[in-house]
Amino acid sequence: MQLANKVDVIFALAQAWCMSESDSDFEMLEKRLDALTPDESILVSSAFSQLLNLHNVTEESITARVEKAARLGEVEQATRSTNKSLQRLVNVKGLKPEDIYGALCKQTVGLVFTAHPTQATRQSLLKKYGEIRHAMDRLHNTRLSNYERLECLDEIRSQVQGAWRTDEIRRRKPSPQDESREGLTYFHETIYSGLPVFLRRIDTALKNIGQPMLPLDAKLFSFGAWMGGDRDGNPFVTPDTTRDVVIGARLSAATLLTEQVEKLMYELSMWRATPELKARSCLEAARAQQVQARHAAEGEFLETKKNTYDVVFMSINEPYRLVLSDVRARLQRTKDVLHHCLEHASVNVAEALEADPEAYRDETELLATLHMCYDSLISSGDIHIANSHLLDVLRQVRTFGLYLCKLDIRQESVKHTEAIDAITSYLGLGSYKDWNEEQRMDFLLNELTGKRPLLPPDLPMTPEVADVIGTFRMLAQLPNDSLGAYIISMSHTASDVLAVVLMQKECGMTPMLQVVPLFETLDDLNYAETAMRQLFANPWYFAHINGHQECMIGYSDSGKDAGRLAAAWGLYEVQERLTQVADEFGVHMTLFHGRGGTVGRGGAPAHLAVLSQPPGTIRGTIRVTVQGEVMEQQFGEQESAFHTMDLYTSAVLEATLAPTEQPPKEWRQTMAEMARTSCDAYRAVVREDSRFVNFFHSITPVNELGRMNIGSRPAKRRSHGSIDTLRAIPWIFAWTQVRFHLPVWLGVGEALNFMINAGKLELLQDMFTNWMFFRVTFDMLEMVFAKADPRVVKMYEKALVVEPGLHGFGDELLTKFHDTEQSMLTVMKHSRLLSSSSTAFLQQKLQLRAPYVAPLNILQVSCLKTLRAIEAGKNVDELVPADYKPSEKALALMSRGASKHPFVAGIEDTLIITMKGIASGLKNTG
């Protein structure tokens, strides 16, 4: 009760400061927090962090109810939906319904769950918050008796108390296998069961425009993953790791599908069937009797054989059950083989599945059996039965196969260069690393078209080279349908692509994975067209890709390299150029958008992100990363999953059939000039000002972020280096924590002011009103400014920046911040931030969160100051209060290193909790 009273007082003081913005109110709040004992600090920070997470749960529950009410027609639907898009395309754009149907049937949106460490909340807590959300959904959306209502409230209280008693801190870094298992939970909880329900809603929307339901082979969504496949800068992702996660995903797929098949066995009890199905059922019955007789003679009865004996007791008048029993038995056998592979690391997984006639190698045979059942029901006149659960299962198998989600492999281009260099140097051919691009291309093409093997069996290898070659050799042993694309991060040239193709050839990968270059820095974006043109112009490569190419564009590193505005324009132009060069060669180009959750890493609402792309660059296919906290936001709850799939489906369909108009030449020229100006201004600070690096490390908790243990990979690609080697996530995360968001806005003010001073204000205002790309860019920028707080930034600077000369630098940045905000509002014709009617709800949400976040910022500054003093050599005993005695809760939360003072452990835990709480409050990490 004493703690609750203190939390209430602190919240009231924070609320007063957020409303008044007066220095005196801030001083009162700061003084009250400074008066907390060390153990009270950890408890108060935990309380505010938990309150923010519960606030998020409430907000998500309300949003889900509104979205459901909109679908029921109870409220006006403000957001886009596929149903509204279909109506708009017919009634406004004048498109023929059959053309829309044809485009939708060929459309595929690829959603790729990545291993980016941006989910700050532990999985244990996410589960509890999910249970609270489900209970709230029952409470508000279900007709309950008084007893049921009380039970529901008791469940919420139980889960809230459970969350409070759960340690918020990960005490060890997750392994890539842990990350994969966490990612797969979204398939188990929402995606696998939710997808066929969503497709039924698409069927209904198509019916509304006079079209049939989606065909059985339609695949509106494909799902991929990077967890366990993304080895770029992550030494913990090894060949064995990749093998483990592939097997794990296939086991999940087989388990989920077995559940659906067993439900079908209970449902499909009817006797009418086609002669083909009846003949198949007789074969299954006879085969089961033979197996039973053999096992009886051998005196065996194994649990794994139970499915076979079940068949014997089924009547021949239940042909569907007989056929499906074989499917169930083969799925069980498939799981047995996979478990054997998991227990024996030396087993070739692909060969093991291929060698066992009772196991499924892929979904081909399984789909054929389900199609036979479907066709039989249709032919027998049981159309409604066919289009019930069986249709759902067919669609699940079509989408998820027996792999659940395809694993992409990602590695940095320099690693492949080093591997080939080791080969050429050992063979006396020279140093591949020292060759120019023309020499590299000649060598790679000669080897690709030649017949002799290149990779010597006795090649001496460094650990790095052994990992690269070991990865390719492991991929050759895995089922090909489990693997997606091979992505080359930091791609620069055409030889980067051919190097990976050659490594696949040498390591026996058949068929080869599609190789996807990832262009990230501004220079690489500008060179991408040249690299792809060189590849398409080569006859061997052109034949190799068979008319299809995928290119990935990186929003994170391009923003860190050039600033958000310059990166946004660079990404816009590269999409146009890549699509144009593909068209010249008759290649279908799919663009893979490597977006993060934050604006600084390309984040934006799904439909806006798609519709703001250059017109004509989305042609029925697109791939998008779903990273970290975005997974929970988009797929943590069933209604959110439906909403996400609906937005992507409608946006891609509209972008394909009714793209926006090309921007006028004057707009393009203006944007190009703004991009150059903003890039120069951004780099003048981040790269050229000698004060910046020290200021960044002083004012932000970037060096302390590793304590959070939210991801398996290190914060830097390489252990040495400066900001250039720092990953984009900690770069954004650090600035987000201090509420400055510098990477998003730095350089924008100079670009806007340059144009305004040149008399182009009206032009900029016209671009904002009428150009989707420009409007979305500045709407997202406005949101970031609304989340920022220069008062908090000043607090961090005053407490943490110890070099006197850096305080003036901080003032310069704050001046740029205010100037940029004012220029942005002028262009948008807004009197203040979030003043338009469309953003009023967001403004309200931020205002409600602010009093919870502010105390966490103040506590974080105190913790950083103390820990840095200790690191600087100050004696811990001088900082410990004389009457210091940790509470039971504080002791339970503290990490107990044998050589770590409990006071220091408590300060570290408080710091970590504040980081998590601020991330929850802003709904952003990196």
Short mmCIF file of C-alpha atoms in Angstrom, two decimals, residues 80 311 707:
data_model
loop_
_atom_site.label_atom_id
_atom_site.label_comp_id
_atom_site.label_asym_id
_atom_site.label_seq_id
_atom_site.Cartn_x
_atom_site.Cartn_y
_atom_site.Cartn_z
CA ARG A 80 -9.09 0.83 -45.73
CA VAL A 311 -8.26 -47.54 -39.51
CA ARG A 707 22.20 -5.23 -20.71
#
